Amino acid sequence: MKKILALDGGGIRGVLTLGYLEKIEETIQKKENNPNLKLCEYFDLIGGTSTGAIIAAGLSIGMKTSEIKDLYLHLGDKIFGKKRSFFKNPFKWYKADYDYKPLEEELKKVFKNYTLGSDEIKTSLCIITKRIDTLSTWPLTNHPNAKYYDQNKGILLHKLIRASTAAPTYFQPQKINVGANELGTFIDGGVSLANNPALQLFLLATLKGFPFKWETGVDKLAIYSLGTGTFTKRYNYEKMLKKGKLGWAKLMPEIFMEDANYLNQTLLQYMSQPPSTSKQIDREIGDLRNDNLTSNPLLHYIRYNVLLDENELNDLGFANLTANQIDSLREMSESKNKELLYEIGAKAAERDVVASDFR
């Protein structure tokens, strides 16, 4: 069986994913009777978007989940600590809310001069970013048979990760030489259908145009998809009626990303083994337990995530959070929440992750 780990984007909320990953790492080590087993030794392909790209790349070079957690707890305040002020420097404020240099410096420390083709990467890796000058989504992989591997293998890993995390309005885009002296401008991979990268990784692994060409089947392919926390969105209808151009421009990325996330989950649950499809997509189609796209399921699929709302947080033991605190948890750049987000992910993992999930 080929096993894929897919890691969502979500800014500082990536710490929540790490709460899940520590439990997954522990579970797999016990199941394989190997306390030193690393996730890069268990998963055949690890891929991520934005904050998920940082975690995926860290795991791929052999980092333990605890090491990446420590990196995030150290990194959060440096990246999101100081929001730019219009009054102090209107030009830089106009470019982006945050300075990308602290993130860039930390990524260089961790990933050094490793390239996409580096032997330091211990498993198949995919980093998803968006080339905005061509409006194309790029799933960049270290597989040597990838069509553009020869052009891309020399790209520095820290540059690819910086590109995947360059969320518009948060950070400035990243310029990358993509081979033959062609320059491209890249932004956050989340500004695509692949902020939740699980479906893109399924396509990467199975379509004949991509290099892996893995077989499908519930005993041949497994995808473990990890979110960074989600929540039900409901806006005041009167305010929505009064929105002007700027208001709609700001909201449009969120509208499309929300649809893309649920489309990814719907398709993967539709294609997978019914016992794994336990997440309710919406109240009309339910959890798809009685639906299957093909006569034989195409994969074993597990989705782990936390609903950041009052009821679920109460059930996890976080009963004293105010409405303002819960709203703050949903924000991608609130670094003050990093420890709490990790605790929420760890508690949810204790509830959700079971040994039988892993083949």
mmCIF file of C-alpha atoms in Angstrom:
data_model
loop_
_atom_site.group_PDB
_atom_site.id
_atom_site.type_symbol
_atom_site.label_atom_id
_atom_site.label_comp_id
_atom_site.label_asym_id
_atom_site.label_seq_id
_atom_site.Cartn_x
_atom_site.Cartn_y
_atom_site.Cartn_z
ATOM 1 C CA MET A 1 0.000 0.000 0.000
ATOM 2 C CA LYS A 2 1.168 3.510 -0.876
ATOM 3 C CA LYS A 3 0.498 6.052 1.844
ATOM 4 C CA ILE A 4 0.065 9.810 1.354
ATOM 5 C CA LEU A 5 0.083 12.517 4.032
ATOM 6 C CA ALA A 6 -1.707 15.722 2.953
ATOM 7 C CA LEU A 7 -1.374 18.900 5.039
ATOM 8 C CA ASP A 8 -3.689 21.922 4.670
ATOM 9 C CA GLY A 9 -2.785 25.589 4.666
ATOM 10 C CA GLY A 10 -3.915 27.881 7.471
ATOM 11 C CA GLY A 11 -1.129 30.147 8.776
ATOM 12 C CA ILE A 12 -0.369 29.872 12.478
ATOM 13 C CA ARG A 13 -3.204 27.338 12.758
ATOM 14 C CA GLY A 14 -0.707 24.825 11.402
ATOM 15 C CA VAL A 15 0.224 24.298 15.059
ATOM 16 C CA LEU A 16 -3.149 22.537 15.426
ATOM 17 C CA THR A 17 -2.075 20.089 12.698
ATOM 18 C CA LEU A 18 1.074 19.347 14.705
ATOM 19 C CA GLY A 19 -1.070 18.293 17.657
ATOM 20 C CA TYR A 20 -2.563 15.628 15.390
ATOM 21 C CA LEU A 21 0.789 14.665 13.888
ATOM 22 C CA GLU A 22 2.394 13.957 17.258
ATOM 23 C CA LYS A 23 -0.377 11.469 18.018
ATOM 24 C CA ILE A 24 -0.112 9.943 14.535
ATOM 25 C CA GLU A 25 3.652 9.586 14.929
ATOM 26 C CA GLU A 26 3.212 7.895 18.322
ATOM 27 C CA THR A 27 0.468 5.587 16.981
ATOM 28 C CA ILE A 28 2.520 4.475 13.988
ATOM 29 C CA GLN A 29 5.626 3.872 16.112
ATOM 30 C CA LYS A 30 3.632 1.582 18.406
ATOM 31 C CA LYS A 31 1.961 -0.202 15.511
ATOM 32 C CA GLU A 32 5.292 -0.783 13.753
ATOM 33 C CA ASN A 33 7.028 -1.607 17.051
ATOM 34 C CA ASN A 34 9.702 0.989 16.289
ATOM 35 C CA PRO A 35 9.968 3.926 18.740
ATOM 36 C CA ASN A 36 12.401 5.737 16.420
ATOM 37 C CA LEU A 37 10.320 5.491 13.248
ATOM 38 C CA LYS A 38 9.956 8.846 11.499
ATOM 39 C CA LEU A 39 6.975 9.881 9.427
ATOM 40 C CA CYS A 40 9.197 10.251 6.358
ATOM 41 C CA GLU A 41 9.948 6.531 6.684
ATOM 42 C CA TYR A 42 6.274 5.570 6.895
ATOM 43 C CA PHE A 43 4.641 7.804 4.268
ATOM 44 C CA ASP A 44 5.522 7.352 0.595
ATOM 45 C CA LEU A 45 4.468 10.902 -0.306
ATOM 46 C CA ILE A 46 4.125 13.942 1.953
ATOM 47 C CA GLY A 47 2.620 17.102 0.505
ATOM 48 C CA GLY A 48 1.401 20.421 1.788
ATOM 49 C CA THR A 49 0.188 23.882 0.950
ATOM 50 C CA SER A 50 1.289 27.098 2.678
ATOM 51 C CA THR A 51 1.810 26.313 6.378
ATOM 52 C CA GLY A 52 1.330 22.663 5.393
ATOM 53 C CA ALA A 53 4.301 23.038 3.020
ATOM 54 C CA ILE A 54 6.546 24.036 5.938
ATOM 55 C CA ILE A 55 5.473 20.987 7.930
ATOM 56 C CA ALA A 56 5.639 18.624 4.926
ATOM 57 C CA ALA A 57 9.156 19.761 4.024
ATOM 58 C CA GLY A 58 10.302 19.456 7.644
ATOM 59 C CA LEU A 59 8.973 15.914 7.909
ATOM 60 C CA SER A 60 10.495 14.997 4.537
ATOM 61 C CA ILE A 61 14.030 15.813 5.708
ATOM 62 C CA GLY A 62 13.608 13.603 8.755
ATOM 63 C CA MET A 63 12.471 16.072 11.414
ATOM 64 C CA LYS A 64 10.375 14.736 14.263
ATOM 65 C CA THR A 65 6.977 16.301 14.855
ATOM 66 C CA SER A 66 8.170 17.683 18.199
ATOM 67 C CA GLU A 67 11.028 19.511 16.443
ATOM 68 C CA ILE A 68 8.633 21.157 13.987
ATOM 69 C CA LYS A 69 6.301 22.065 16.866
ATOM 70 C CA ASP A 70 9.181 23.795 18.657
ATOM 71 C CA LEU A 71 9.978 25.630 15.421
ATOM 72 C CA TYR A 72 6.393 26.914 15.154
ATOM 73 C CA LEU A 73 6.222 28.010 18.781
ATOM 74 C CA HIS A 74 9.491 29.880 18.272
ATOM 75 C CA LEU A 75 8.571 31.185 14.817
ATOM 76 C CA GLY A 76 5.018 32.420 15.329
ATOM 77 C CA ASP A 77 5.796 35.685 17.103
ATOM 78 C CA LYS A 78 8.620 36.496 14.693
ATOM 79 C CA ILE A 79 6.428 36.106 11.625
ATOM 80 C CA PHE A 80 3.128 37.527 12.843
ATOM 81 C CA GLY A 81 4.301 39.578 15.818
ATOM 82 C CA LYS A 82 4.358 42.997 14.164
ATOM 83 C CA LYS A 83 1.676 44.032 11.729
ATOM 84 C CA ARG A 84 2.751 46.902 9.514
ATOM 85 C CA SER A 85 1.282 50.328 10.184
ATOM 86 C CA PHE A 86 -0.001 52.547 7.405
ATOM 87 C CA PHE A 87 1.140 55.639 9.273
ATOM 88 C CA LYS A 88 4.746 54.472 9.803
ATOM 89 C CA ASN A 89 5.348 53.272 6.245
ATOM 90 C CA PRO A 90 2.384 53.516 3.846
ATOM 91 C CA PHE A 91 4.326 51.976 0.918
ATOM 92 C CA LYS A 92 5.244 48.768 2.783
ATOM 93 C CA TRP A 93 1.755 48.590 4.330
ATOM 94 C CA TYR A 94 0.328 48.794 0.822
ATOM 95 C CA LYS A 95 2.510 45.829 -0.265
ATOM 96 C CA ALA A 96 1.641 43.428 2.591
ATOM 97 C CA ASP A 97 0.618 43.309 6.252
ATOM 98 C CA TYR A 98 3.777 41.490 7.396
ATOM 99 C CA ASP A 99 7.472 41.491 6.549
ATOM 100 C CA TYR A 100 8.441 38.180 4.922
ATOM 101 C CA LYS A 101 12.120 38.441 5.951
ATOM 102 C CA PRO A 102 11.807 36.868 9.437
ATOM 103 C CA LEU A 103 10.060 33.865 7.862
ATOM 104 C CA GLU A 104 12.657 33.678 5.100
ATOM 105 C CA GLU A 105 15.539 33.781 7.589
ATOM 106 C CA GLU A 106 14.073 30.982 9.717
ATOM 107 C CA LEU A 107 13.387 28.808 6.667
ATOM 108 C CA LYS A 108 17.011 29.241 5.569
ATOM 109 C CA LYS A 109 18.213 28.094 8.998
ATOM 110 C CA VAL A 110 16.133 24.913 8.844
ATOM 111 C CA PHE A 111 16.431 24.006 5.162
ATOM 112 C CA LYS A 112 19.911 25.432 4.564
ATOM 113 C CA ASN A 113 20.920 25.093 0.892
ATOM 114 C CA TYR A 114 18.796 22.011 0.260
ATOM 115 C CA THR A 115 17.206 21.965 -3.167
ATOM 116 C CA LEU A 116 14.105 20.180 -4.429
ATOM 117 C CA GLY A 117 16.421 17.475 -5.790
ATOM 118 C CA SER A 118 18.497 17.180 -2.616
ATOM 119 C CA ASP A 119 19.379 13.794 -1.125
ATOM 120 C CA GLU A 120 18.476 15.300 2.269
ATOM 121 C CA ILE A 121 14.809 14.722 1.361
ATOM 122 C CA LYS A 122 14.054 11.181 2.564
ATOM 123 C CA THR A 123 10.681 10.555 0.906
ATOM 124 C CA SER A 124 8.583 11.850 -1.990
ATOM 125 C CA LEU A 125 7.669 15.475 -1.349
ATOM 126 C CA CYS A 126 5.163 17.817 -2.993
ATOM 127 C CA ILE A 127 4.981 21.551 -2.330
ATOM 128 C CA ILE A 128 1.990 23.327 -3.834
ATOM 129 C CA THR A 129 2.280 26.952 -4.848
ATOM 130 C CA LYS A 130 0.536 29.254 -7.331
ATOM 131 C CA ARG A 131 2.378 30.884 -10.219
ATOM 132 C CA ILE A 132 0.381 34.063 -10.409
ATOM 133 C CA ASP A 133 1.872 35.447 -13.649
ATOM 134 C CA THR A 134 0.387 32.439 -15.472
ATOM 135 C CA LEU A 135 -2.504 31.769 -13.039
ATOM 136 C CA SER A 136 -1.382 28.123 -12.793
ATOM 137 C CA THR A 137 -1.205 25.879 -9.729
ATOM 138 C CA TRP A 138 2.182 24.162 -9.408
ATOM 139 C CA PRO A 139 2.492 20.865 -7.486
ATOM 140 C CA LEU A 140 6.309 20.701 -7.381
ATOM 141 C CA THR A 141 7.697 17.268 -6.574
ATOM 142 C CA ASN A 142 11.130 15.731 -6.096
ATOM 143 C CA HIS A 143 10.224 12.639 -8.143
ATOM 144 C CA PRO A 144 13.072 12.286 -10.701
ATOM 145 C CA ASN A 145 10.653 11.276 -13.473
ATOM 146 C CA ALA A 146 8.482 14.388 -13.131
ATOM 147 C CA LYS A 147 8.166 16.192 -16.460
ATOM 148 C CA TYR A 148 9.892 19.366 -15.277
ATOM 149 C CA TYR A 149 12.172 17.813 -12.658
ATOM 150 C CA ASP A 150 15.390 18.719 -14.492
ATOM 151 C CA GLN A 151 14.348 22.391 -14.623
ATOM 152 C CA ASN A 152 13.081 22.490 -11.026
ATOM 153 C CA LYS A 153 15.437 20.215 -9.082
ATOM 154 C CA GLY A 154 17.882 23.045 -8.379
ATOM 155 C CA ILE A 155 15.295 25.378 -6.795
ATOM 156 C CA LEU A 156 16.127 26.022 -3.161
ATOM 157 C CA LEU A 157 13.657 24.327 -0.849
ATOM 158 C CA HIS A 158 13.300 27.369 1.388
ATOM 159 C CA LYS A 159 12.324 29.473 -1.647
ATOM 160 C CA LEU A 160 9.607 27.023 -2.672
ATOM 161 C CA ILE A 161 8.229 26.994 0.854
ATOM 162 C CA ARG A 162 8.322 30.792 1.028
ATOM 163 C CA ALA A 163 6.433 30.884 -2.271
ATOM 164 C CA SER A 164 3.790 28.469 -0.988
ATOM 165 C CA THR A 165 3.271 30.633 2.117
ATOM 166 C CA ALA A 166 3.105 33.994 0.312
ATOM 167 C CA ALA A 167 -0.568 34.651 1.081
ATOM 168 C CA PRO A 168 -1.754 37.820 -0.703
ATOM 169 C CA THR A 169 -2.126 40.788 1.682
ATOM 170 C CA TYR A 170 -0.142 38.867 4.347
ATOM 171 C CA PHE A 171 3.215 38.530 2.535
ATOM 172 C CA GLN A 172 4.740 39.728 -0.720
ATOM 173 C CA PRO A 173 5.039 37.242 -3.619
ATOM 174 C CA GLN A 174 8.209 35.202 -4.231
ATOM 175 C CA LYS A 175 10.282 35.424 -7.420
ATOM 176 C CA ILE A 176 11.759 32.098 -8.604
ATOM 177 C CA ASN A 177 13.933 31.118 -11.563
ATOM 178 C CA VAL A 178 12.096 28.063 -12.874
ATOM 179 C CA GLY A 179 14.781 27.034 -15.354
ATOM 180 C CA ALA A 180 16.188 28.308 -18.661
ATOM 181 C CA ASN A 181 16.419 31.740 -17.002
ATOM 182 C CA GLU A 182 12.626 32.017 -16.917
ATOM 183 C CA LEU A 183 11.385 33.949 -13.897
ATOM 184 C CA GLY A 184 8.011 33.398 -12.310
ATOM 185 C CA THR A 185 6.059 35.158 -9.557
ATOM 186 C CA PHE A 186 4.577 32.807 -6.978
ATOM 187 C CA ILE A 187 2.012 33.220 -4.214
ATOM 188 C CA ASP A 188 0.372 31.031 -1.590
ATOM 189 C CA GLY A 189 -0.769 27.686 -2.954
ATOM 190 C CA GLY A 190 -3.955 28.139 -0.950
ATOM 191 C CA VAL A 191 -5.213 30.627 -3.551
ATOM 192 C CA SER A 192 -6.284 27.667 -5.677
ATOM 193 C CA LEU A 193 -8.325 24.491 -5.352
ATOM 194 C CA ALA A 194 -5.493 23.017 -3.268
ATOM 195 C CA ASN A 195 -5.409 24.814 0.081
ATOM 196 C CA ASN A 196 -6.596 21.373 1.137
ATOM 197 C CA PRO A 197 -4.082 19.487 -1.050
ATOM 198 C CA ALA A 198 -5.452 15.945 -0.634
ATOM 199 C CA LEU A 199 -7.258 15.768 -3.990
ATOM 200 C CA GLN A 200 -4.285 17.300 -5.831
ATOM 201 C CA LEU A 201 -2.005 14.693 -4.236
ATOM 202 C CA PHE A 202 -4.404 11.916 -5.276
ATOM 203 C CA LEU A 203 -4.192 13.176 -8.867
ATOM 204 C CA LEU A 204 -0.404 13.533 -8.631
ATOM 205 C CA ALA A 205 -0.109 9.958 -7.398
ATOM 206 C CA THR A 206 -2.433 8.301 -9.918
ATOM 207 C CA LEU A 207 -2.738 10.236 -13.203
ATOM 208 C CA LYS A 208 -0.532 8.961 -16.019
ATOM 209 C CA GLY A 209 0.730 12.449 -16.842
ATOM 210 C CA PHE A 210 2.410 12.593 -13.422
ATOM 211 C CA PRO A 211 5.420 10.428 -12.521
ATOM 212 C CA PHE A 212 4.107 8.171 -9.716
ATOM 213 C CA LYS A 213 1.410 6.203 -11.562
ATOM 214 C CA TRP A 214 0.347 4.364 -8.401
ATOM 215 C CA GLU A 215 -2.517 1.898 -8.556
ATOM 216 C CA THR A 216 -5.853 2.755 -7.000
ATOM 217 C CA GLY A 217 -7.791 0.516 -4.649
ATOM 218 C CA VAL A 218 -8.646 0.442 -0.979
ATOM 219 C CA ASP A 219 -5.736 -1.927 -0.267
ATOM 220 C CA LYS A 220 -3.323 -0.111 -2.562
ATOM 221 C CA LEU A 221 -3.616 3.597 -1.772
ATOM 222 C CA ALA A 222 -4.289 5.540 1.444
ATOM 223 C CA ILE A 223 -4.563 9.291 2.003
ATOM 224 C CA TYR A 224 -4.428 10.889 5.448
ATOM 225 C CA SER A 225 -5.616 14.488 5.193
ATOM 226 C CA LEU A 226 -5.047 16.948 8.067
ATOM 227 C CA GLY A 227 -6.816 20.280 8.465
ATOM 228 C CA THR A 228 -5.870 23.374 10.463
ATOM 229 C CA GLY A 229 -9.285 23.905 12.046
ATOM 230 C CA THR A 230 -12.516 24.906 10.362
ATOM 231 C CA PHE A 231 -15.699 26.699 11.357
ATOM 232 C CA THR A 232 -19.187 27.387 10.110
ATOM 233 C CA LYS A 233 -19.378 30.807 8.518
ATOM 234 C CA ARG A 234 -22.516 32.880 8.800
ATOM 235 C CA TYR A 235 -22.501 36.601 8.026
ATOM 236 C CA ASN A 236 -25.125 39.231 8.803
ATOM 237 C CA TYR A 237 -27.413 39.358 5.772
ATOM 238 C CA GLU A 238 -27.933 43.139 6.023
ATOM 239 C CA LYS A 239 -24.177 43.765 5.995
ATOM 240 C CA MET A 240 -23.820 41.504 2.966
ATOM 241 C CA LEU A 241 -26.499 43.487 1.130
ATOM 242 C CA LYS A 242 -24.568 46.706 1.756
ATOM 243 C CA LYS A 243 -21.116 45.474 0.675
ATOM 244 C CA GLY A 244 -19.294 47.598 -1.871
ATOM 245 C CA LYS A 245 -16.459 46.814 -4.275
ATOM 246 C CA LEU A 246 -13.688 46.689 -1.671
ATOM 247 C CA GLY A 247 -15.756 44.529 0.646
ATOM 248 C CA TRP A 248 -16.488 41.999 -2.100
ATOM 249 C CA ALA A 249 -12.869 42.018 -3.304
ATOM 250 C CA LYS A 250 -11.677 41.124 0.190
ATOM 251 C CA LEU A 251 -14.277 38.357 0.605
ATOM 252 C CA MET A 252 -13.935 36.640 -2.790
ATOM 253 C CA PRO A 253 -10.823 34.507 -1.973
ATOM 254 C CA GLU A 254 -12.542 33.181 1.150
ATOM 255 C CA ILE A 255 -15.669 32.307 -0.839
ATOM 256 C CA PHE A 256 -13.740 30.285 -3.431
ATOM 257 C CA MET A 257 -11.408 28.620 -0.907
ATOM 258 C CA GLU A 258 -14.376 27.463 1.161
ATOM 259 C CA ASP A 259 -16.000 25.862 -1.892
ATOM 260 C CA ALA A 260 -12.697 24.275 -2.952
ATOM 261 C CA ASN A 261 -12.142 22.720 0.467
ATOM 262 C CA TYR A 262 -15.562 21.075 0.571
ATOM 263 C CA LEU A 263 -15.318 19.966 -3.056
ATOM 264 C CA ASN A 264 -12.027 18.202 -2.243
ATOM 265 C CA GLN A 265 -13.559 16.419 0.735
ATOM 266 C CA THR A 266 -16.725 15.502 -1.158
ATOM 267 C CA LEU A 267 -14.855 13.924 -4.075
ATOM 268 C CA LEU A 268 -12.443 11.980 -1.864
ATOM 269 C CA GLN A 269 -15.246 10.658 0.333
ATOM 270 C CA TYR A 270 -17.239 9.799 -2.793
ATOM 271 C CA MET A 271 -14.304 7.742 -4.131
ATOM 272 C CA SER A 272 -13.219 6.048 -0.904
ATOM 273 C CA GLN A 273 -14.250 3.161 1.280
ATOM 274 C CA PRO A 274 -17.574 4.005 3.016
ATOM 275 C CA PRO A 275 -16.437 3.301 6.634
ATOM 276 C CA SER A 276 -13.819 6.032 6.232
ATOM 277 C CA THR A 277 -16.278 8.676 5.021
ATOM 278 C CA SER A 278 -17.466 9.827 8.409
ATOM 279 C CA LYS A 279 -17.381 13.608 7.955
ATOM 280 C CA GLN A 280 -20.653 15.378 7.209
ATOM 281 C CA ILE A 281 -20.147 17.571 4.164
ATOM 282 C CA ASP A 282 -23.459 19.393 4.574
ATOM 283 C CA ARG A 283 -26.905 18.610 5.922
ATOM 284 C CA GLU A 284 -28.267 17.691 2.488
ATOM 285 C CA ILE A 285 -25.766 15.093 1.283
ATOM 286 C CA GLY A 286 -24.593 13.999 4.739
ATOM 287 C CA ASP A 287 -21.417 11.937 5.119
ATOM 288 C CA LEU A 288 -21.738 9.931 1.857
ATOM 289 C CA ARG A 289 -21.708 6.575 3.648
ATOM 290 C CA ASN A 290 -24.227 5.214 1.144
ATOM 291 C CA ASP A 291 -22.623 6.791 -1.909
ATOM 292 C CA ASN A 292 -19.687 5.512 -3.922
ATOM 293 C CA LEU A 293 -18.486 6.794 -7.260
ATOM 294 C CA THR A 294 -17.051 3.453 -8.383
ATOM 295 C CA SER A 295 -18.074 -0.145 -7.744
ATOM 296 C CA ASN A 296 -14.748 -0.683 -5.971
ATOM 297 C CA PRO A 297 -13.443 2.156 -3.761
ATOM 298 C CA LEU A 298 -10.366 3.883 -5.159
ATOM 299 C CA LEU A 299 -8.602 4.545 -1.863
ATOM 300 C CA HIS A 300 -8.559 4.382 1.906
ATOM 301 C CA TYR A 301 -9.209 7.978 3.048
ATOM 302 C CA ILE A 302 -9.086 9.565 6.497
ATOM 303 C CA ARG A 303 -9.702 13.239 7.232
ATOM 304 C CA TYR A 304 -8.726 14.741 10.600
ATOM 305 C CA ASN A 305 -9.845 18.234 11.568
ATOM 306 C CA VAL A 306 -11.371 20.283 14.385
ATOM 307 C CA LEU A 307 -14.477 22.457 14.246
ATOM 308 C CA LEU A 308 -13.528 25.687 15.969
ATOM 309 C CA ASP A 309 -16.919 26.419 17.468
ATOM 310 C CA GLU A 310 -18.226 26.561 21.011
ATOM 311 C CA ASN A 311 -19.805 23.098 21.177
ATOM 312 C CA GLU A 312 -16.822 21.170 19.841
ATOM 313 C CA LEU A 313 -14.327 23.137 21.910
ATOM 314 C CA ASN A 314 -16.447 22.503 25.008
ATOM 315 C CA ASP A 315 -16.458 18.770 24.221
ATOM 316 C CA LEU A 316 -12.659 18.836 23.963
ATOM 317 C CA GLY A 317 -12.363 20.439 27.399
ATOM 318 C CA PHE A 318 -11.981 24.103 26.432
ATOM 319 C CA ALA A 319 -15.171 25.319 28.066
ATOM 320 C CA ASN A 320 -14.076 28.746 29.281
ATOM 321 C CA LEU A 321 -13.343 30.391 25.948
ATOM 322 C CA THR A 322 -15.268 33.556 25.156
ATOM 323 C CA ALA A 323 -16.827 34.257 21.764
ATOM 324 C CA ASN A 324 -14.006 36.746 21.060
ATOM 325 C CA GLN A 325 -11.362 34.138 21.900
ATOM 326 C CA ILE A 326 -12.976 31.617 19.562
ATOM 327 C CA ASP A 327 -13.069 34.224 16.787
ATOM 328 C CA SER A 328 -9.382 34.898 17.442
ATOM 329 C CA LEU A 329 -8.552 31.183 17.102
ATOM 330 C CA ARG A 330 -9.966 31.225 13.584
ATOM 331 C CA GLU A 331 -7.589 33.961 12.417
ATOM 332 C CA MET A 332 -4.516 32.723 10.523
ATOM 333 C CA SER A 333 -2.109 35.325 11.911
ATOM 334 C CA GLU A 334 -2.872 35.446 15.664
ATOM 335 C CA SER A 335 0.407 34.057 16.989
ATOM 336 C CA LYS A 336 -0.716 34.576 20.594
ATOM 337 C CA ASN A 337 -2.936 31.492 20.115
ATOM 338 C CA LYS A 338 -0.165 29.094 19.091
ATOM 339 C CA GLU A 339 0.085 27.148 22.370
ATOM 340 C CA LEU A 340 -3.699 26.893 22.697
ATOM 341 C CA LEU A 341 -4.073 25.742 19.085
ATOM 342 C CA TYR A 342 -1.525 23.008 19.704
ATOM 343 C CA GLU A 343 -3.423 21.857 22.808
ATOM 344 C CA ILE A 344 -6.693 21.772 20.829
ATOM 345 C CA GLY A 345 -5.068 19.675 18.099
ATOM 346 C CA ALA A 346 -3.569 17.296 20.650
ATOM 347 C CA LYS A 347 -6.915 16.835 22.441
ATOM 348 C CA ALA A 348 -8.745 16.274 19.161
ATOM 349 C CA ALA A 349 -6.113 13.735 18.124
ATOM 350 C CA GLU A 350 -6.662 11.771 21.344
ATOM 351 C CA ARG A 351 -10.330 11.590 20.362
ATOM 352 C CA ASP A 352 -9.942 10.936 16.629
ATOM 353 C CA VAL A 353 -6.736 9.006 15.886
ATOM 354 C CA VAL A 354 -6.970 5.228 16.285
ATOM 355 C CA ALA A 355 -4.471 2.524 15.324
ATOM 356 C CA SER A 356 -6.923 0.864 12.919
ATOM 357 C CA ASP A 357 -6.784 4.005 10.711
ATOM 358 C CA PHE A 358 -3.280 2.978 9.652
ATOM 359 C CA ARG A 359 -2.767 0.008 7.375
#
